[in-house]
Every structure is written in structure tokens, then in C-alpha cells.
Amino acid sequence: MGLNLVVATTTAMVVVNTVVLVQGLLGRSQTDVALMLAVYGAGSMVVAIAVPNLLDRTSDHRVMLTGGMALPVLLASAAGVIAWTDGTGRWAGLLILWFLIGSATSAVLTPSARLLRRNSTEATRPAVFASQFSLSHLCFLVTYPVAGTLGAALGLSAVALVLTVLGAVGAVVAAATWLRGEKPGVDDDDTVAPATLVG
């Protein structure tokens, strides 16, 4: 649930505010909106392709927590780029950050299905996946209105910082829950404590 909140904060910024950033703040074309979203998707695809090989060498939760911890940092960086740069520098900085945000999001989401399958039985699996879908979309239900409403009221840099704080809370909750659920000497590729699944 913590990682769901982290992903929802950056996804809300990307989905709700990319058009506003590119056309409203930067005064660029619809083609550039598509380009910025494509860059985000490219970052996601690169990591999604790389993750299966990465998971042969490290555990799901390390990959997911790395992505989860990176997302608030990247979103805070986006707030800084929006506030303190302009022109070509702002455009280039946001393109780079959208690529990295897509990459970190994929690092959280790509291993999640494997984690859920490993911590469910054939009988409980439909309920586990349905719960994950519902809970992740509950987070979207919170972050999307925040991104849109506060973005219009406070500005894009300020709303990015608000979403950063929400994402940081989710990342800390996820990390604390996972660490509390770990058993010394047990790799989470074999066993994940129930408390870990909550994170």
C-alpha cells in the first residue's frame, strides 16, 4: 500500500499535469506533449525489459524499494526544475526527469505481480489481485484530484512538492513495513512475511 501511494503521486503528476506543463508553462506544441509522455513510457519500457534479468541477481523488494525511494526524489527534482529554470533548460530537465520517473515507476510495478503470486495460493490469488487493483486505484482517487486541483490553485512546482511529501510518506511506510517483516537469513525470493506484503 505504501508503494501504491508512491506510484500514484508521480503517476498523477505525469497524467494530470504533463499537458499543463508542456503547453501552459512551456508554451510548446501538442507534439511535444506526446514526446514527453513517450519519454516517460520509454523509461518504463527500458526498466521493464531489464527487470527480469535483474531479479536473477537481487530480490523483488530491493528493486521495488529502490524505485519507490527514487520517485519522491525525482518528483522533488521536477519541482525544482519547474521553479528555478526556464526555456530550453527547463524542457530538457523535465524530459530527463520524466524518463527517470517512468523507469522508477516500472521498477516498482514490474516485480509486483510476481510478489503477489508468490504470496498467494491458487484459491486466494483472484482476491489478492483484485485487492491490489482496488487499493492502487484508491490511491489514484486521492492523488489525481490533488494534482489537478492544487496544481491549478498553487502552481505546478508547489503541487509537485505536495505530491513529493505524500510519496515520501508512502516510501517510508513501505520500507519500514518490509524491514519489520524480514526474517534474518531468509531471502524474500523464497519467503515473504505477511507484514511485507502490506508494504
Coordinates of C-alpha atoms in Angstrom, one line a residue:
M1 CA 0.0 0.0 0.0
G2 CA 2.9 2.3 0.7
L3 CA 4.4 1.7 -2.7
N4 CA 0.9 2.1 -4.3
L5 CA 0.8 5.6 -2.8
V6 CA 4.3 6.5 -4.1
V7 CA 3.5 5.4 -7.6
A8 CA 0.1 7.2 -7.5
T9 CA 1.8 10.5 -6.7
T10 CA 4.2 10.5 -9.6
T11 CA 1.6 9.0 -12.0
A12 CA -0.8 11.8 -11.1
M13 CA 1.8 14.4 -11.8
V14 CA 2.5 12.8 -15.2
V15 CA -1.0 12.1 -16.3
V16 CA -2.8 15.2 -15.0
N17 CA -0.1 17.8 -15.5
T18 CA 2.0 16.9 -18.5
V19 CA -0.3 18.8 -20.8
V20 CA -0.3 21.8 -18.5
L21 CA 3.5 21.7 -18.2
V22 CA 4.2 21.5 -21.8
Q23 CA 1.5 23.7 -23.4
G24 CA 0.7 26.0 -20.5
L25 CA 4.0 26.6 -18.7
L26 CA 6.4 26.0 -21.6
G27 CA 4.2 27.1 -24.5
R28 CA 5.1 24.2 -26.6
S29 CA 3.0 22.1 -29.1
Q30 CA 0.8 19.1 -28.7
T31 CA 3.6 17.1 -30.5
D32 CA 5.8 18.0 -27.5
V33 CA 3.2 16.7 -25.1
A34 CA 3.2 13.4 -27.0
L35 CA 7.0 13.4 -26.9
M36 CA 7.2 14.0 -23.2
L37 CA 4.7 11.2 -22.5
A38 CA 6.6 8.9 -24.9
V39 CA 9.8 9.6 -23.0
Y40 CA 8.1 8.6 -19.8
G41 CA 6.9 5.4 -21.5
A42 CA 10.3 4.7 -22.9
G43 CA 11.8 4.9 -19.4
S44 CA 9.2 2.5 -18.2
M45 CA 9.8 0.1 -21.0
V46 CA 13.6 0.1 -20.6
V47 CA 13.3 -1.0 -17.0
A48 CA 10.5 -3.4 -17.6
I49 CA 12.8 -5.2 -20.1
A50 CA 15.8 -5.1 -17.8
V51 CA 14.0 -6.2 -14.6
P52 CA 13.6 -10.0 -15.3
N53 CA 17.4 -10.3 -15.6
L54 CA 18.0 -8.0 -12.6
L55 CA 15.7 -10.2 -10.5
D56 CA 18.0 -13.2 -11.1
R57 CA 20.6 -11.3 -9.1
T58 CA 18.7 -9.5 -6.5
S59 CA 15.3 -9.7 -4.7
D60 CA 12.0 -8.2 -5.7
H61 CA 11.7 -6.0 -2.6
R62 CA 15.2 -4.4 -3.2
V63 CA 14.2 -3.5 -6.8
M64 CA 10.8 -2.2 -5.7
L65 CA 12.1 -0.2 -2.8
T66 CA 14.8 1.4 -4.9
G67 CA 12.2 2.6 -7.3
G68 CA 9.9 3.6 -4.5
M69 CA 12.6 5.6 -2.8
A70 CA 13.7 7.2 -6.0
L71 CA 10.3 8.5 -7.1
P72 CA 9.8 11.2 -4.4
V73 CA 13.4 12.4 -5.0
L74 CA 12.7 12.7 -8.8
L75 CA 9.4 14.5 -8.2
A76 CA 11.1 17.0 -5.8
S77 CA 13.7 17.5 -8.6
A78 CA 10.9 18.2 -11.0
A79 CA 9.6 20.8 -8.6
G80 CA 13.0 22.4 -8.6
V81 CA 13.3 22.4 -12.4
I82 CA 9.9 23.9 -12.8
A83 CA 10.6 26.7 -10.2
W84 CA 14.2 27.6 -11.0
T85 CA 14.8 27.0 -14.7
D86 CA 13.2 28.3 -17.9
G87 CA 13.4 27.8 -21.7
T88 CA 15.4 25.0 -23.1
G89 CA 16.9 24.1 -19.8
R90 CA 13.5 23.5 -18.2
W91 CA 12.3 21.4 -21.2
A92 CA 15.5 19.3 -21.2
G93 CA 15.4 18.8 -17.5
L94 CA 11.8 17.7 -17.5
L95 CA 12.3 15.3 -20.3
I96 CA 15.2 13.7 -18.4
L97 CA 13.1 13.5 -15.2
W98 CA 10.1 12.1 -17.0
F99 CA 12.3 9.3 -18.4
L100 CA 13.7 8.6 -14.9
I101 CA 10.2 8.7 -13.3
G102 CA 9.0 6.2 -15.8
S103 CA 12.0 4.0 -15.1
A104 CA 11.5 4.1 -11.3
T105 CA 7.7 3.5 -11.6
S106 CA 8.4 0.4 -13.7
A107 CA 10.9 -0.8 -11.1
V108 CA 8.1 -0.8 -8.5
L109 CA 5.3 -2.2 -10.7
T110 CA 7.1 -4.8 -12.8
P111 CA 8.0 -7.2 -9.9
S112 CA 4.7 -6.6 -8.1
A113 CA 2.8 -9.4 -9.9
R114 CA 5.5 -11.9 -9.1
L115 CA 5.4 -10.8 -5.5
L116 CA 1.6 -11.1 -5.3
R117 CA 1.7 -14.6 -7.0
R118 CA 4.3 -15.9 -4.6
N119 CA 2.4 -14.7 -1.6
S120 CA -1.0 -16.2 -2.6
T121 CA -2.4 -19.6 -3.3
E122 CA -4.4 -20.6 -6.4
A123 CA -7.5 -20.2 -4.3
T124 CA -6.7 -16.8 -2.9
R125 CA -4.9 -15.3 -6.0
P126 CA -8.0 -13.7 -7.6
A127 CA -8.9 -11.9 -4.4
V128 CA -5.3 -10.8 -3.8
F129 CA -5.0 -9.3 -7.3
A130 CA -8.4 -7.7 -7.0
S131 CA -7.4 -6.2 -3.7
Q132 CA -4.2 -4.8 -5.2
F133 CA -6.2 -3.3 -8.1
S134 CA -8.7 -1.7 -5.8
L135 CA -6.1 -0.3 -3.3
S136 CA -3.9 1.1 -6.0
H137 CA -6.8 2.9 -7.6
L138 CA -7.9 4.2 -4.2
C139 CA -4.5 6.0 -4.1
F140 CA -5.2 7.4 -7.6
L141 CA -8.5 8.6 -6.3
V142 CA -6.6 10.7 -3.8
T143 CA -3.6 11.9 -5.9
Y144 CA -5.3 12.7 -9.2
P145 CA -7.6 15.4 -7.7
V146 CA -4.7 16.7 -5.6
A147 CA -2.6 17.0 -8.8
G148 CA -5.3 18.8 -10.7
T149 CA -7.0 21.0 -8.0
L150 CA -3.9 22.1 -6.2
G151 CA -1.9 22.4 -9.4
A152 CA -4.5 25.0 -10.6
A153 CA -4.6 26.7 -7.2
L154 CA -1.0 26.7 -6.1
G155 CA 1.0 26.2 -9.2
L156 CA 2.9 23.2 -10.7
S157 CA 6.0 23.5 -8.6
A158 CA 4.0 23.6 -5.4
V159 CA 1.8 20.7 -6.2
A160 CA 4.9 18.6 -7.2
L161 CA 6.2 19.3 -3.6
V162 CA 2.8 18.3 -2.0
L163 CA 2.9 15.1 -4.0
T164 CA 6.5 14.6 -3.1
V165 CA 5.6 14.7 0.6
L166 CA 2.8 12.1 0.1
G167 CA 5.1 9.9 -1.9
A168 CA 7.8 10.1 0.8
V169 CA 5.3 9.0 3.4
G170 CA 4.4 6.0 1.3
A171 CA 8.1 5.1 0.7
V172 CA 8.9 5.3 4.4
V173 CA 5.8 3.2 5.3
A174 CA 6.8 0.6 2.7
A175 CA 10.4 0.4 3.8
A176 CA 9.6 0.2 7.5
T177 CA 7.0 -2.4 6.9
W178 CA 9.3 -4.5 4.8
L179 CA 12.1 -4.3 7.2
R180 CA 9.8 -5.2 10.1
G181 CA 8.6 -8.2 8.2
E182 CA 12.0 -9.6 7.2
K183 CA 13.4 -12.7 8.8
P184 CA 17.2 -12.8 9.2
G185 CA 18.8 -15.2 6.8
V186 CA 15.7 -15.6 4.7
D187 CA 15.7 -14.4 1.1
D188 CA 12.5 -12.8 0.1
D189 CA 12.6 -14.7 -3.2
D190 CA 11.7 -17.8 -1.1
T191 CA 9.5 -16.4 1.7
V192 CA 7.9 -13.0 2.4
A193 CA 6.4 -12.4 5.7
P194 CA 2.8 -11.3 5.7
A195 CA 3.7 -7.9 7.0
T196 CA 6.0 -7.5 4.0
L197 CA 3.1 -7.9 1.6
V198 CA 1.3 -4.9 3.1
G199 CA 4.2 -2.7 2.3

